[in-house]
Amino acid sequence: FFFSAARRALFKIASFLPLGPWSGLMGTKVRTVCVVINYSFCSGGMILFNKLTMHHLPYPSLVSIVQFGLCTLVILVLKHGGYIECDALDMHKIKPYMVYNLAFVVSIYANMKALEGSNVDTVIVFRSCVPLALSILEWMFMNRELPDLRSALALGMILLGATGYVFLDSAFKLNGWAAYSWLTTWTMLLCFLMVFGKMIVDQVTMQSMWGNVYYTN
């Protein structure tokens, strides 16, 4: 819903601008902004709802299994209803996902444990530092360019804010880095998943992104 509303609003604004030959470029930028907004709502919403779930049902493994099962069920229902295109299970496609899925399951469990022992804002602070690590990892393993000066300054400001939060956090003052053991594990796995996941998406051909979601869950 938020994705559709934001997209309509941005396209409405763009329709009043005298863009001329830049209209195609504007459409691409609008789509990119909408995707970022949609991802932000989904990512932040999952952290919040998982925290609420763990408060009422403190069983990380059970919560994870329910999430995986429900996601898979929804995809299968949509597929057999003819609403989406989704690849059937194929051993040649399953093999590259085996390592990814193992790390994904462990990361979900680590995320649940992190939410069990930390506040949502602490989890979000760690999550906000992931782009900085990804910019370096993608340069090392995917031949991507390093961030330019403006992007590097923005990432540096995020890191500075996160560092300030950590040193002012009461849990860190009391227990040191031991208070962030699950958070650190989750963050490292998340970085691995994003880089390795991009490699899989580039190498394994799917009919649509629904296939990647199906194979992951």
CSV table of C-alpha atoms in Angstrom, one decimal:
chain,number,residue,atom,x,y,z
A,1,PHE,CA,0.0,0.0,0.0
A,2,PHE,CA,2.7,2.5,1.0
A,3,PHE,CA,4.7,1.6,-2.1
A,4,SER,CA,1.7,2.2,-4.4
A,5,ALA,CA,0.8,5.5,-2.7
A,6,ALA,CA,4.3,6.8,-2.8
A,7,ARG,CA,4.7,5.8,-6.5
A,8,ARG,CA,1.5,7.6,-7.5
A,9,ALA,CA,2.4,10.7,-5.5
A,10,LEU,CA,5.9,10.9,-7.1
A,11,PHE,CA,4.6,10.4,-10.6
A,12,LYS,CA,1.9,13.0,-10.0
A,13,ILE,CA,4.6,15.5,-9.0
A,14,ALA,CA,6.7,14.5,-12.0
A,15,SER,CA,3.8,15.1,-14.4
A,16,PHE,CA,3.8,18.8,-13.6
A,17,LEU,CA,7.6,19.3,-14.1
A,18,PRO,CA,8.9,20.5,-17.6
A,19,LEU,CA,11.3,17.6,-18.0
A,20,GLY,CA,11.2,17.2,-21.7
A,21,PRO,CA,13.9,14.7,-22.8
A,22,TRP,CA,14.6,13.9,-19.1
A,23,SER,CA,11.2,12.3,-18.6
A,24,GLY,CA,12.6,8.8,-19.0
A,25,LEU,CA,15.4,9.4,-16.5
A,26,MET,CA,12.9,10.9,-14.1
A,27,GLY,CA,10.7,7.7,-14.4
A,28,THR,CA,13.7,5.6,-13.5
A,29,LYS,CA,14.5,7.7,-10.5
A,30,VAL,CA,10.9,7.7,-9.4
A,31,ARG,CA,10.9,3.9,-9.6
A,32,THR,CA,14.1,3.7,-7.6
A,33,VAL,CA,12.8,6.0,-4.9
A,34,CYS,CA,9.6,4.0,-4.6
A,35,VAL,CA,11.6,0.7,-4.3
A,36,VAL,CA,13.8,2.3,-1.6
A,37,ILE,CA,10.7,3.6,0.3
A,38,ASN,CA,9.0,0.2,0.0
A,39,TYR,CA,12.1,-1.7,1.2
A,40,SER,CA,12.5,0.7,4.2
A,41,PHE,CA,8.9,0.2,5.3
A,42,CYS,CA,9.2,-3.6,4.9
A,43,SER,CA,12.6,-3.8,6.7
A,44,GLY,CA,11.6,-1.5,9.6
A,45,GLY,CA,8.2,-3.1,9.9
A,46,MET,CA,9.7,-6.6,10.1
A,47,ILE,CA,12.0,-5.6,12.9
A,48,LEU,CA,9.1,-4.0,14.9
A,49,PHE,CA,6.7,-6.8,14.4
A,50,ASN,CA,9.3,-9.5,15.2
A,51,LYS,CA,10.1,-7.6,18.4
A,52,LEU,CA,6.4,-7.6,19.3
A,53,THR,CA,6.1,-11.3,18.4
A,54,MET,CA,9.1,-12.2,20.5
A,55,HIS,CA,7.6,-10.3,23.5
A,56,HIS,CA,4.4,-12.4,23.4
A,57,LEU,CA,6.0,-15.6,22.0
A,58,PRO,CA,9.7,-15.9,23.1
A,59,TYR,CA,10.5,-18.9,20.9
A,60,PRO,CA,12.8,-17.8,18.1
A,61,SER,CA,12.9,-21.1,16.3
A,62,LEU,CA,9.1,-21.4,16.3
A,63,VAL,CA,8.6,-17.9,15.1
A,64,SER,CA,11.1,-18.4,12.3
A,65,ILE,CA,9.5,-21.6,11.1
A,66,VAL,CA,6.0,-20.0,11.0
A,67,GLN,CA,7.4,-17.1,9.0
A,68,PHE,CA,9.1,-19.4,6.4
A,69,GLY,CA,6.1,-21.6,6.2
A,70,LEU,CA,3.6,-18.8,5.7
A,71,CYS,CA,5.7,-17.1,3.1
A,72,THR,CA,6.1,-20.3,1.1
A,73,LEU,CA,2.3,-21.0,1.4
A,74,VAL,CA,1.4,-17.5,0.1
A,75,ILE,CA,3.7,-17.8,-2.8
A,76,LEU,CA,2.3,-21.3,-3.8
A,77,VAL,CA,-1.3,-20.0,-3.5
A,78,LEU,CA,-0.5,-17.0,-5.7
A,79,LYS,CA,1.4,-19.2,-8.2
A,80,HIS,CA,-1.4,-21.8,-8.5
A,81,GLY,CA,-4.0,-19.0,-8.7
A,82,GLY,CA,-2.2,-17.6,-11.7
A,83,TYR,CA,-1.4,-14.3,-10.1
A,84,ILE,CA,2.4,-14.6,-10.2
A,85,GLU,CA,5.1,-16.5,-12.1
A,86,CYS,CA,7.3,-18.6,-9.9
A,87,ASP,CA,9.9,-21.2,-10.8
A,88,ALA,CA,9.4,-24.8,-9.8
A,89,LEU,CA,12.0,-26.5,-7.7
A,90,ASP,CA,15.0,-27.5,-9.7
A,91,MET,CA,18.1,-29.2,-8.3
A,92,HIS,CA,20.4,-27.2,-10.5
A,93,LYS,CA,19.0,-24.0,-9.0
A,94,ILE,CA,18.7,-25.4,-5.5
A,95,LYS,CA,22.4,-26.1,-5.1
A,96,PRO,CA,23.6,-22.5,-5.2
A,97,TYR,CA,20.9,-21.6,-2.6
A,98,MET,CA,21.9,-24.3,-0.1
A,99,VAL,CA,24.8,-22.2,1.4
A,100,TYR,CA,22.6,-19.1,1.2
A,101,ASN,CA,19.7,-20.7,2.9
A,102,LEU,CA,21.8,-22.1,5.7
A,103,ALA,CA,23.2,-18.6,6.4
A,104,PHE,CA,19.7,-17.1,6.0
A,105,VAL,CA,18.2,-19.5,8.6
A,106,VAL,CA,21.0,-18.7,11.1
A,107,SER,CA,20.7,-15.0,10.5
A,108,ILE,CA,16.9,-15.1,11.2
A,109,TYR,CA,17.6,-17.0,14.4
A,110,ALA,CA,20.3,-14.5,15.4
A,111,ASN,CA,17.9,-11.6,14.6
A,112,MET,CA,15.3,-13.1,16.9
A,113,LYS,CA,17.8,-13.6,19.7
A,114,ALA,CA,19.0,-10.0,19.2
A,115,LEU,CA,15.5,-8.7,19.4
A,116,GLU,CA,14.9,-10.8,22.5
A,117,GLY,CA,17.8,-9.1,24.3
A,118,SER,CA,18.0,-5.6,22.7
A,119,ASN,CA,15.7,-2.7,21.9
A,120,VAL,CA,14.4,-2.1,18.4
A,121,ASP,CA,16.4,1.1,18.1
A,122,THR,CA,19.7,-0.8,18.9
A,123,VAL,CA,18.9,-3.3,16.1
A,124,ILE,CA,18.1,-0.5,13.7
A,125,VAL,CA,21.4,1.3,14.5
A,126,PHE,CA,23.4,-1.9,13.7
A,127,ARG,CA,21.3,-2.4,10.6
A,128,SER,CA,22.1,1.2,9.4
A,129,CYS,CA,25.8,0.3,9.3
A,130,VAL,CA,25.4,-2.5,6.8
A,131,PRO,CA,25.6,-0.3,3.7
A,132,LEU,CA,29.1,0.9,4.8
A,133,ALA,CA,30.3,-2.7,5.0
A,134,LEU,CA,28.6,-3.7,1.8
A,135,SER,CA,30.3,-0.8,-0.2
A,136,ILE,CA,33.6,-2.3,0.8
A,137,LEU,CA,32.6,-6.0,0.3
A,138,GLU,CA,31.1,-5.3,-3.2
A,139,TRP,CA,34.3,-3.5,-4.2
A,140,MET,CA,36.3,-6.5,-3.0
A,141,PHE,CA,34.2,-9.4,-4.4
A,142,MET,CA,32.0,-7.9,-7.1
A,143,ASN,CA,34.2,-5.4,-8.9
A,144,ARG,CA,32.0,-2.5,-7.9
A,145,GLU,CA,33.3,1.0,-7.5
A,146,LEU,CA,33.9,2.4,-4.1
A,147,PRO,CA,31.6,5.2,-2.9
A,148,ASP,CA,32.4,8.7,-4.2
A,149,LEU,CA,33.3,11.5,-1.7
A,150,ARG,CA,29.8,12.6,-1.0
A,151,SER,CA,28.5,9.0,-0.4
A,152,ALA,CA,31.6,8.2,1.7
A,153,LEU,CA,30.9,11.3,3.9
A,154,ALA,CA,27.2,10.2,4.3
A,155,LEU,CA,28.3,6.7,5.3
A,156,GLY,CA,30.8,8.2,7.7
A,157,MET,CA,28.1,10.2,9.3
A,158,ILE,CA,26.0,7.1,9.8
A,159,LEU,CA,29.0,5.3,11.3
A,160,LEU,CA,29.7,8.2,13.6
A,161,GLY,CA,26.1,8.3,14.8
A,162,ALA,CA,26.1,4.6,15.4
A,163,THR,CA,29.4,4.8,17.4
A,164,GLY,CA,28.0,7.6,19.6
A,165,TYR,CA,24.9,5.5,20.3
A,166,VAL,CA,26.9,2.4,21.3
A,167,PHE,CA,29.1,4.3,23.8
A,168,LEU,CA,26.0,6.0,25.3
A,169,ASP,CA,24.0,2.7,25.5
A,170,SER,CA,23.6,1.5,29.1
A,171,ALA,CA,23.8,-2.2,28.1
A,172,PHE,CA,27.2,-1.6,26.5
A,173,LYS,CA,28.4,0.3,29.5
A,174,LEU,CA,27.4,-2.6,31.7
A,175,ASN,CA,28.4,-5.6,29.7
A,176,GLY,CA,30.7,-4.3,26.9
A,177,TRP,CA,30.6,-6.0,23.5
A,178,ALA,CA,29.1,-9.1,25.1
A,179,ALA,CA,25.8,-7.2,25.1
A,180,TYR,CA,26.0,-7.1,21.3
A,181,SER,CA,27.1,-10.7,20.5
A,182,TRP,CA,23.9,-11.7,18.8
A,183,LEU,CA,23.6,-8.3,17.1
A,184,THR,CA,27.1,-8.6,15.7
A,185,THR,CA,26.5,-12.1,14.5
A,186,TRP,CA,23.3,-11.0,12.7
A,187,THR,CA,25.0,-8.0,11.1
A,188,MET,CA,27.9,-10.1,9.8
A,189,LEU,CA,25.5,-12.7,8.4
A,190,LEU,CA,23.4,-10.0,6.8
A,191,CYS,CA,26.4,-8.6,5.0
A,192,PHE,CA,27.3,-12.0,3.7
A,193,LEU,CA,23.7,-12.7,2.6
A,194,MET,CA,23.4,-9.4,0.7
A,195,VAL,CA,26.7,-9.9,-1.2
A,196,PHE,CA,26.3,-13.6,-1.8
A,197,GLY,CA,22.6,-13.1,-2.7
A,198,LYS,CA,23.5,-10.6,-5.4
A,199,MET,CA,25.9,-13.2,-6.9
A,200,ILE,CA,23.2,-15.8,-6.9
A,201,VAL,CA,20.7,-13.5,-8.5
A,202,ASP,CA,23.2,-12.6,-11.3
A,203,GLN,CA,24.1,-16.3,-11.9
A,204,VAL,CA,20.8,-18.2,-11.5
A,205,THR,CA,18.1,-17.3,-14.0
A,206,MET,CA,14.6,-17.0,-12.6
A,207,GLN,CA,11.3,-16.2,-14.3
A,208,SER,CA,10.7,-13.4,-11.7
A,209,MET,CA,11.9,-12.3,-8.3
A,210,TRP,CA,9.2,-14.5,-6.8
A,211,GLY,CA,11.4,-17.5,-7.7
A,212,ASN,CA,14.2,-16.2,-5.5
A,213,VAL,CA,11.9,-15.6,-2.6
A,214,TYR,CA,10.4,-19.1,-3.0
A,215,TYR,CA,13.8,-20.8,-3.1
A,216,THR,CA,15.0,-18.8,-0.1
A,217,ASN,CA,12.1,-19.7,2.1
